[in-house]
Amino acid sequence: MKENRRCSLNQFMEGLIRRNPHEPEFQQAVDEVAADILPFIDDKYEYRKAMVLERLTEADRVIVFRVTWVDDEGYVRANRGYRVQQNNSIGPYKGGIRFHRNLTLDTLKFLAFEQTLKNSLTGLPMGGAKGGANFNPKDKSDDEVLRFCQSFMIELSRHIGPNVDIPAGDIGVGAREISYMFAQYKRINNEFSGVITGKGISFGGSMIRTEATGYGCVYFMEDMLKENGSSFEGKTALVSGAGNVAQFTAEKIIELGGKVLTLSDSSGFIHDSEGITKEKLDYVKDLKNVRRGRIAEYADEFDVTFYEGKKPWDIPAELAFPCATQNEISAGDARKLIENGCIAVAEGANMPTVKEGVDLFIGEKILYAPSKAANAGGVAVSGLEMTQNSMRMSWSREELDNHLRVIMRDIHAKCVDYGREKDGYINYRKGANIAGFLKVADAMVACGPT
Ligand code: NDP
Ligand code: 2IT
């Protein structure tokens, strides 16, 4: 055994790209992690000998299947379903399900990889996974969504279980889809168990799960600001997206005294210069969760401007919360945010900033909370839902909000521990990558070559 066997970032990425060609999002996610981990393990022979990073970037297994269902007109439809079970070194596979018309395996591989480190950061015993289908729930009736979810679960049910792999929601998968999939699993297995999280409160769901990702993201920002002697009070904020994460990010910002200027969807964004109030947010929740409408309707309702086909990053504000989708902040957007006086970014969405954008934020030393740290509150409360299901009991909203607060504070502290640079600047990306990696790596080394 060559004690000095080492691999540069270039060599490592060359191999990864060769094994995963045409998968730019997966390559991007791994590159951002490897750039921090390779220098960190340079003097740690046990991790290099066990090839931890190489194994972590190769999923335990990838399941791909056809989902056949019948639409309202009687036509047979076929979509492609997936589950990427990335790593179960520290707990059963855990991660959301995404339904989106453009979903590819590339996207799911990046999400499952990120999920593994994110789940580790929460301190709870959860491995990493992600799944979904190239199904567009937006233009489907309730009945069509029901039939799709049932068919999807017929195959997925063979690969999951409350101690094996526990899915949850993500883009295009909310309370309705979770309920349909949970019920179908129950019918197939004749088993009422905590096999999915994000369930309704009346059948095993947890208080605060709906709010957790958004609230957690804002708690993380609050801790970053506090670390720098500042707070939310009076600060302006840009939020993108108008779905689950965006709604509860906006809600908590407003509660803490910040002013939310924007929300968006895939058609464009609205700019409300007077600030989105709690009442206006109630309108958005009804618009998006009940009527399933478009954010443009907000502009008509409250007489503000809707910018069609545009993203909110040109609007001057102190804080930014990308809460829609991956790579929604380009390098140009990042530059504009900095030019306009943005002092902090917390990522509610997964990998919403392109690599050059992240480099700019860190290079300019603004506060930057990467998604695996900032949005870990959602899966953390999912973990607490699993605990409550196993114990056959439920905690109160106050208890759960308190748990969430403490978990986000712990994640922040870990990032500070591993991310503080010589000049005092906290590189949260590096801190999150190293702290997330360490727990998984230690488990992998301890368990031998599996
Ligand atoms: P939702 O489906 O509830 O909302 C998604 C929002 O993002 C919608 O406003 C949607 O607009 C917009 N969006 C989706 N795709 C695009 C796109 N390609 N371009 C522009 N806008 C887009 O999903 P969530 O709020 O749950 O998820 C948002 C992000 O947060 C995702 O990155 C997800 O992975 C991440 N996340 C979610 C967690 C959760 O608990 N739900 C936990 C941690 C992270 P439109 O309706 O027009 O498509
Ligand atoms: O990206 C994510 O962390 C989620 N979509 C939530 C996963 C979960 O299992 O709650």
XYZ file of C-alpha atoms and ligand atoms in Angstrom:
508
model
C 0.000 0.000 0.000
C 1.435 3.373 -1.002
C 1.081 5.554 2.062
C 1.309 8.685 -0.084
C -1.295 7.878 -2.723
C -3.016 11.220 -3.324
C -5.372 12.612 -5.897
C -5.569 16.248 -7.048
C -8.964 17.891 -7.610
C -8.325 17.733 -11.368
C -7.532 14.015 -11.308
C -10.508 13.306 -9.092
C -12.911 15.273 -11.288
C -11.498 13.778 -14.479
C -12.402 10.316 -13.197
C -15.819 11.421 -11.977
C -16.647 13.071 -15.312
C -15.490 9.956 -17.177
C -17.838 7.804 -15.081
C -20.713 10.317 -15.215
C -20.578 11.976 -18.626
C -23.312 14.433 -19.674
C -24.332 15.007 -16.035
C -23.339 18.628 -15.382
C -25.393 19.126 -12.217
C -23.980 16.031 -10.515
C -20.480 17.077 -11.594
C -21.070 20.593 -10.229
C -22.273 19.342 -6.831
C -19.346 16.936 -6.457
C -16.791 19.521 -7.623
C -17.946 22.004 -4.961
C -17.570 19.363 -2.250
C -14.347 17.765 -3.485
C -12.627 21.189 -3.644
C -13.063 21.473 0.131
C -12.653 17.801 1.100
C -9.494 16.851 -0.815
C -7.283 19.443 0.964
C -8.922 18.506 4.272
C -8.114 14.790 3.961
C -4.635 15.404 2.576
C -3.057 14.619 5.968
C -5.729 12.066 6.980
C -4.517 8.772 5.623
C -7.420 6.690 6.997
C -9.974 8.508 4.808
C -7.746 8.343 1.744
C -6.958 4.662 2.261
C -10.672 3.872 2.595
C -11.365 5.882 -0.607
C -14.227 7.570 1.218
C -14.793 10.384 -1.276
C -14.727 7.997 -4.261
C -17.282 5.719 -2.554
C -19.467 8.636 -1.392
C -19.794 9.865 -4.971
C -20.936 6.466 -6.274
C -24.577 5.762 -5.345
C -25.272 2.497 -3.490
C -27.881 1.881 -6.180
C -29.995 3.663 -8.781
C -33.480 2.363 -9.501
C -35.207 3.383 -12.748
C -38.698 2.267 -13.693
C -41.652 2.978 -15.978
C -44.777 4.482 -14.456
C -47.871 3.708 -16.514
C -51.219 5.374 -15.818
C -54.415 6.387 -17.597
C -55.332 10.061 -18.133
C -58.823 11.579 -17.884
C -59.455 11.047 -21.589
C -58.655 7.349 -21.348
C -55.216 7.558 -22.984
C -52.422 5.450 -21.538
C -49.435 7.530 -20.403
C -45.936 6.437 -19.462
C -43.376 8.362 -17.400
C -39.998 7.489 -15.969
C -39.626 7.047 -12.202
C -36.379 6.990 -10.209
C -34.924 6.429 -6.765
C -31.255 7.135 -6.168
C -30.177 5.449 -2.917
C -26.903 7.235 -2.359
C -25.541 6.162 0.998
C -26.888 4.524 4.168
C -23.771 4.586 6.338
C -25.322 6.599 9.173
C -28.994 5.677 8.851
C -31.695 4.502 6.436
C -31.902 6.255 3.057
C -33.869 9.508 3.376
C -34.787 12.238 0.927
C -37.552 13.787 -1.094
C -39.453 12.920 -4.251
C -39.587 15.464 -7.085
C -42.195 15.572 -9.867
C -41.140 17.918 -12.660
C -41.547 17.644 -16.416
C -37.798 18.113 -17.076
C -36.510 15.887 -14.283
C -33.452 13.811 -15.233
C -31.222 11.302 -13.502
C -28.482 13.958 -13.477
C -30.591 16.204 -11.236
C -31.485 13.330 -8.913
C -27.864 12.220 -8.609
C -26.807 15.711 -7.500
C -29.730 15.921 -5.082
C -29.060 12.484 -3.522
C -25.372 13.300 -3.106
C -26.113 16.644 -1.438
C -28.801 15.022 0.707
C -26.257 12.601 2.185
C -24.095 15.435 3.551
C -27.119 17.536 4.537
C -28.692 14.716 6.528
C -25.386 14.134 8.278
C -25.260 17.826 9.267
C -28.630 17.564 11.046
C -27.033 15.216 13.607
C -29.892 12.748 13.114
C -29.344 9.150 11.906
C -30.372 9.478 8.259
C -28.617 8.355 5.068
C -29.139 10.077 1.715
C -31.501 9.435 -1.211
C -33.658 11.253 -3.735
C -36.314 10.175 -6.204
C -39.000 11.375 -8.534
C -40.416 11.272 -12.023
C -40.523 13.348 -15.209
C -44.208 13.917 -14.504
C -45.725 17.401 -14.631
C -48.447 17.650 -11.974
C -49.265 21.235 -12.996
C -51.577 20.537 -15.894
C -53.180 17.408 -14.381
C -56.491 16.929 -12.593
C -56.622 15.645 -9.004
C -57.720 12.256 -10.331
C -54.800 12.071 -12.731
C -52.350 12.943 -9.952
C -53.961 10.237 -7.796
C -53.599 7.589 -10.506
C -50.020 8.623 -11.200
C -49.045 8.511 -7.502
C -50.632 5.079 -7.095
C -48.817 3.661 -10.092
C -45.518 5.281 -9.025
C -45.828 3.679 -5.591
C -46.571 0.203 -6.953
C -42.952 0.034 -8.094
C -41.345 2.299 -5.484
C -42.857 0.276 -2.621
C -40.519 -2.635 -3.434
C -37.505 -0.501 -2.614
C -38.520 1.543 0.462
C -39.667 0.898 4.036
C -39.631 2.629 7.434
C -36.184 1.150 8.193
C -34.940 1.047 4.611
C -35.683 4.258 2.753
C -38.120 7.001 3.764
C -39.185 9.446 1.006
C -40.780 12.884 1.498
C -41.823 15.858 -0.661
C -39.846 18.174 -2.928
C -40.707 20.231 -6.035
C -44.155 19.220 -7.306
C -44.754 16.866 -4.377
C -46.693 18.366 -1.484
C -49.399 17.303 0.968
C -51.693 15.914 -1.756
C -49.095 13.696 -3.425
C -47.634 12.491 -0.101
C -51.111 11.434 1.085
C -51.831 9.479 -2.102
C -48.445 7.734 -2.028
C -48.641 6.921 1.672
C -52.117 5.420 1.264
C -50.978 3.308 -1.664
C -47.980 1.943 0.260
C -50.338 1.082 3.120
C -52.636 -0.847 0.766
C -49.802 -2.751 -0.903
C -48.116 -3.789 2.352
C -51.120 -3.798 4.689
C -48.910 -1.826 7.032
C -49.394 1.548 8.697
C -45.856 2.790 9.247
C -43.686 5.889 9.056
C -42.552 5.050 5.523
C -42.980 8.622 4.242
C -42.609 11.968 5.986
C -44.584 15.126 5.407
C -47.812 13.229 6.137
C -51.011 15.000 7.201
C -51.326 15.652 10.925
C -54.320 13.299 11.204
C -52.328 10.281 9.978
C -48.898 10.451 11.527
C -47.521 13.754 10.264
C -45.461 16.094 12.406
C -46.248 19.634 13.456
C -43.908 22.201 11.849
C -42.840 19.883 8.965
C -44.655 22.083 6.416
C -42.935 25.197 7.747
C -39.580 23.600 8.602
C -37.465 24.214 5.495
C -38.397 27.886 5.207
C -38.295 28.613 8.944
C -34.993 26.747 9.279
C -33.460 28.728 6.426
C -34.405 31.998 8.121
C -33.132 30.749 11.506
C -29.811 30.001 9.830
C -29.693 33.511 8.341
C -30.562 34.944 11.765
C -27.569 33.110 13.263
C -25.255 34.329 10.483
C -26.398 37.910 11.015
C -26.043 37.560 14.789
C -22.498 36.195 14.414
C -21.818 39.507 12.649
C -23.573 41.664 15.218
C -26.655 42.240 13.064
C -30.320 41.162 12.843
C -33.327 41.009 10.491
C -34.908 44.174 11.836
C -35.680 46.537 8.956
C -33.698 44.596 6.356
C -35.019 44.110 2.828
C -35.098 40.599 1.350
C -35.516 38.996 -2.054
C -37.233 35.601 -2.062
C -37.577 33.511 -5.221
C -40.146 30.747 -5.697
C -43.697 30.754 -4.360
C -43.970 27.138 -3.240
C -43.524 25.442 0.108
C -40.026 26.706 0.904
C -40.560 30.259 -0.370
C -43.871 30.720 1.482
C -42.498 29.825 4.901
C -39.196 31.599 4.329
C -41.180 34.769 3.614
C -43.449 34.154 6.621
C -40.557 33.911 9.081
C -38.676 36.896 7.596
C -41.793 39.026 8.090
C -42.201 37.710 11.652
C -38.605 38.667 12.482
C -39.035 42.228 11.220
C -37.626 41.932 7.683
C -39.285 43.270 4.527
C -39.904 40.764 1.700
C -39.904 42.463 -1.704
C -40.301 39.610 -4.191
C -41.695 36.156 -4.920
C -41.543 34.257 -8.200
C -42.504 31.167 -10.158
C -41.299 29.736 -13.440
C -43.191 32.473 -15.364
C -41.560 35.487 -13.698
C -41.466 37.498 -10.454
C -43.511 40.119 -8.626
C -41.925 43.166 -6.966
C -43.910 44.590 -4.065
C -41.892 47.611 -2.952
C -44.118 48.154 0.099
C -43.313 44.669 1.340
C -45.337 41.464 1.347
C -47.450 41.416 4.497
C -48.784 38.390 6.368
C -52.214 39.009 4.783
C -50.756 39.150 1.290
C -48.863 35.938 2.038
C -52.142 34.263 3.007
C -53.357 35.206 -0.458
C -50.238 33.560 -1.990
C -50.778 30.360 0.019
C -54.355 30.104 -1.199
C -53.292 30.984 -4.767
C -50.528 28.373 -4.889
C -51.680 25.577 -2.551
C -55.448 25.593 -3.148
C -56.178 27.266 -6.493
C -52.812 26.222 -8.031
C -52.590 29.563 -9.864
C -49.709 31.723 -11.139
C -47.783 34.385 -9.191
C -48.694 36.941 -11.894
C -52.171 37.050 -10.300
C -50.598 38.677 -7.206
C -49.642 41.667 -9.353
C -53.251 42.206 -10.432
C -54.613 41.650 -6.931
C -52.240 44.111 -5.189
C -51.407 46.460 -8.055
C -47.674 45.771 -8.240
C -45.405 44.956 -11.196
C -44.993 41.453 -12.619
C -41.763 40.895 -14.561
C -42.483 38.157 -17.059
C -39.702 35.640 -17.693
C -37.377 37.424 -15.242
C -35.736 36.544 -11.926
C -35.723 38.878 -8.906
C -31.940 39.275 -8.467
C -31.722 42.754 -10.079
C -33.830 44.360 -7.340
C -31.662 46.075 -4.676
C -31.944 44.389 -1.258
C -29.723 43.411 1.667
C -30.646 39.730 1.874
C -31.331 37.056 -0.755
C -33.175 33.761 -0.349
C -33.227 31.640 -3.524
C -36.056 29.172 -2.830
C -37.107 27.914 -6.290
C -34.673 25.590 -8.061
C -31.057 24.688 -8.944
C -28.789 27.184 -10.727
C -31.333 30.011 -10.555
C -28.572 32.502 -9.581
C -26.134 32.916 -12.483
C -22.685 34.495 -12.162
C -24.196 37.735 -13.547
C -27.017 37.591 -10.981
C -24.487 37.078 -8.173
C -22.468 40.072 -9.381
C -25.611 42.211 -9.528
C -26.632 41.201 -6.000
C -23.214 42.201 -4.648
C -23.197 45.500 -6.620
C -26.625 46.325 -5.188
C -25.429 45.937 -1.609
C -26.538 42.409 -0.751
C -24.755 41.342 2.453
C -26.047 37.779 2.889
C -27.489 34.855 0.937
C -29.207 31.784 2.427
C -30.129 29.010 0.004
C -33.590 27.533 0.587
C -33.488 25.661 -2.732
C -30.898 22.964 -3.440
C -27.773 24.294 -5.226
C -29.540 27.444 -6.514
C -26.256 29.266 -7.240
C -23.888 28.350 -10.069
C -20.294 27.628 -9.044
C -18.967 30.979 -10.319
C -21.689 32.713 -8.291
C -20.699 30.928 -5.096
C -17.038 31.793 -5.754
C -18.041 35.454 -6.132
C -20.001 35.485 -2.843
C -17.107 33.893 -0.975
C -14.477 35.965 -2.808
C -16.314 39.170 -1.842
C -16.666 37.805 1.698
C -20.390 38.260 1.975
C -22.293 35.860 4.260
C -23.176 32.817 2.200
C -25.140 29.834 3.575
C -25.014 26.855 1.184
C -28.162 24.814 0.709
C -26.964 21.704 2.517
C -26.761 23.788 5.703
C -29.446 26.432 5.182
C -32.294 24.150 4.044
C -31.563 21.188 6.337
C -34.468 22.133 8.615
C -36.967 20.330 6.388
C -35.296 16.951 6.508
C -34.444 17.501 10.186
C -38.129 17.741 11.084
C -38.735 14.764 8.766
C -36.277 12.915 11.018
C -38.294 14.018 14.033
C -41.463 12.787 12.296
C -39.786 9.368 12.010
C -38.925 9.474 15.717
C -42.513 10.339 16.658
C -43.868 7.567 14.401
C -41.532 5.008 15.991
C -42.555 6.121 19.470
C -46.232 6.205 18.431
C -46.669 9.681 19.877
C -46.507 13.293 18.782
C -44.857 16.434 20.069
C -46.413 19.896 20.178
C -45.753 22.684 17.708
C -43.709 24.564 20.330
C -41.543 21.532 21.105
C -40.861 20.903 17.436
C -40.131 24.531 16.611
C -37.698 24.517 19.515
C -36.008 21.324 18.241
C -35.746 22.919 14.789
C -34.228 26.087 16.257
C -31.632 24.075 18.192
C -30.751 21.875 15.193
C -30.227 24.915 12.938
C -28.085 26.561 15.626
C -25.978 23.372 15.888
C -25.494 23.261 12.124
C -24.443 26.907 12.178
C -21.950 26.178 14.964
C -20.461 23.246 13.006
C -20.034 25.470 9.935
C -18.271 28.094 12.054
C -15.997 25.438 13.601
C -14.825 24.018 10.286
C -15.240 27.097 8.105
C -13.464 29.934 9.912
C -10.595 31.289 7.824
C -7.383 32.850 9.202
C -8.766 36.381 8.707
C -11.928 35.542 10.669
C -14.233 35.216 7.636
C -16.519 32.210 7.900
C -16.537 30.108 4.761
C -19.849 28.350 5.380
C -19.502 26.240 2.239
C -16.262 24.738 3.458
C -17.595 24.378 7.005
C -20.748 22.583 5.854
C -18.872 20.305 3.460
C -16.305 19.204 6.023
C -18.718 18.832 8.956
C -21.211 16.881 6.802
C -18.484 14.670 5.362
C -16.840 13.777 8.681
C -19.704 11.843 10.280
C -20.376 9.795 7.141
C -16.658 9.229 6.566
C -16.081 8.011 10.128
C -18.967 5.543 9.799
C -17.634 4.292 6.464
C -14.119 3.806 7.812
C -15.412 2.037 10.933
C -17.632 -0.357 8.971
C -14.933 -1.471 6.542
C -15.177 -1.721 2.771
C -18.901 -2.029 1.965
P -42.652 23.630 -4.698
O -43.033 22.724 -5.790
O -43.554 23.828 -3.557
O -42.288 25.058 -5.278
C -41.320 25.205 -6.257
C -41.262 26.666 -6.677
O -40.118 26.852 -7.514
C -42.456 27.085 -7.490
O -42.710 28.434 -7.287
C -41.987 26.832 -8.925
O -42.645 27.587 -9.907
C -40.536 27.249 -8.825
N -39.744 26.525 -9.819
C -39.635 25.172 -9.966
N -38.861 24.871 -11.013
C -38.481 26.056 -11.550
C -37.669 26.420 -12.637
N -37.095 25.488 -13.412
N -37.479 27.752 -12.874
C -38.065 28.694 -12.085
N -38.857 28.407 -11.050
C -39.047 27.119 -10.777
O -41.228 23.073 -4.190
P -40.466 23.388 -2.824
O -40.768 24.755 -2.356
O -40.666 22.235 -1.935
O -38.943 23.314 -3.323
C -38.216 24.458 -3.723
C -36.730 24.174 -3.583
O -36.436 23.869 -2.207
C -36.204 22.978 -4.379
O -34.870 23.237 -4.762
C -36.209 21.838 -3.353
O -35.308 20.813 -3.683
C -35.752 22.607 -2.120
N -36.053 21.988 -0.843
C -37.323 21.622 -0.498
C -37.572 21.076 0.747
C -38.955 20.744 1.206
O -39.093 20.361 2.374
N -39.982 20.905 0.397
C -36.478 20.800 1.687
C -35.193 21.285 1.262
C -35.013 21.830 0.029
P -43.700 26.853 -10.874
O -44.849 26.475 -9.989
O -44.031 27.856 -11.919
O -42.975 25.646 -11.425
O -34.165 18.514 -0.218
C -34.649 18.138 0.873
O -33.997 18.147 1.912
C -36.052 17.707 0.885
N -36.720 17.787 -0.137
C -36.657 17.161 2.137
C -36.321 15.713 2.308
C -37.006 15.015 3.453
O -36.806 13.792 3.533
O -37.719 15.632 4.239
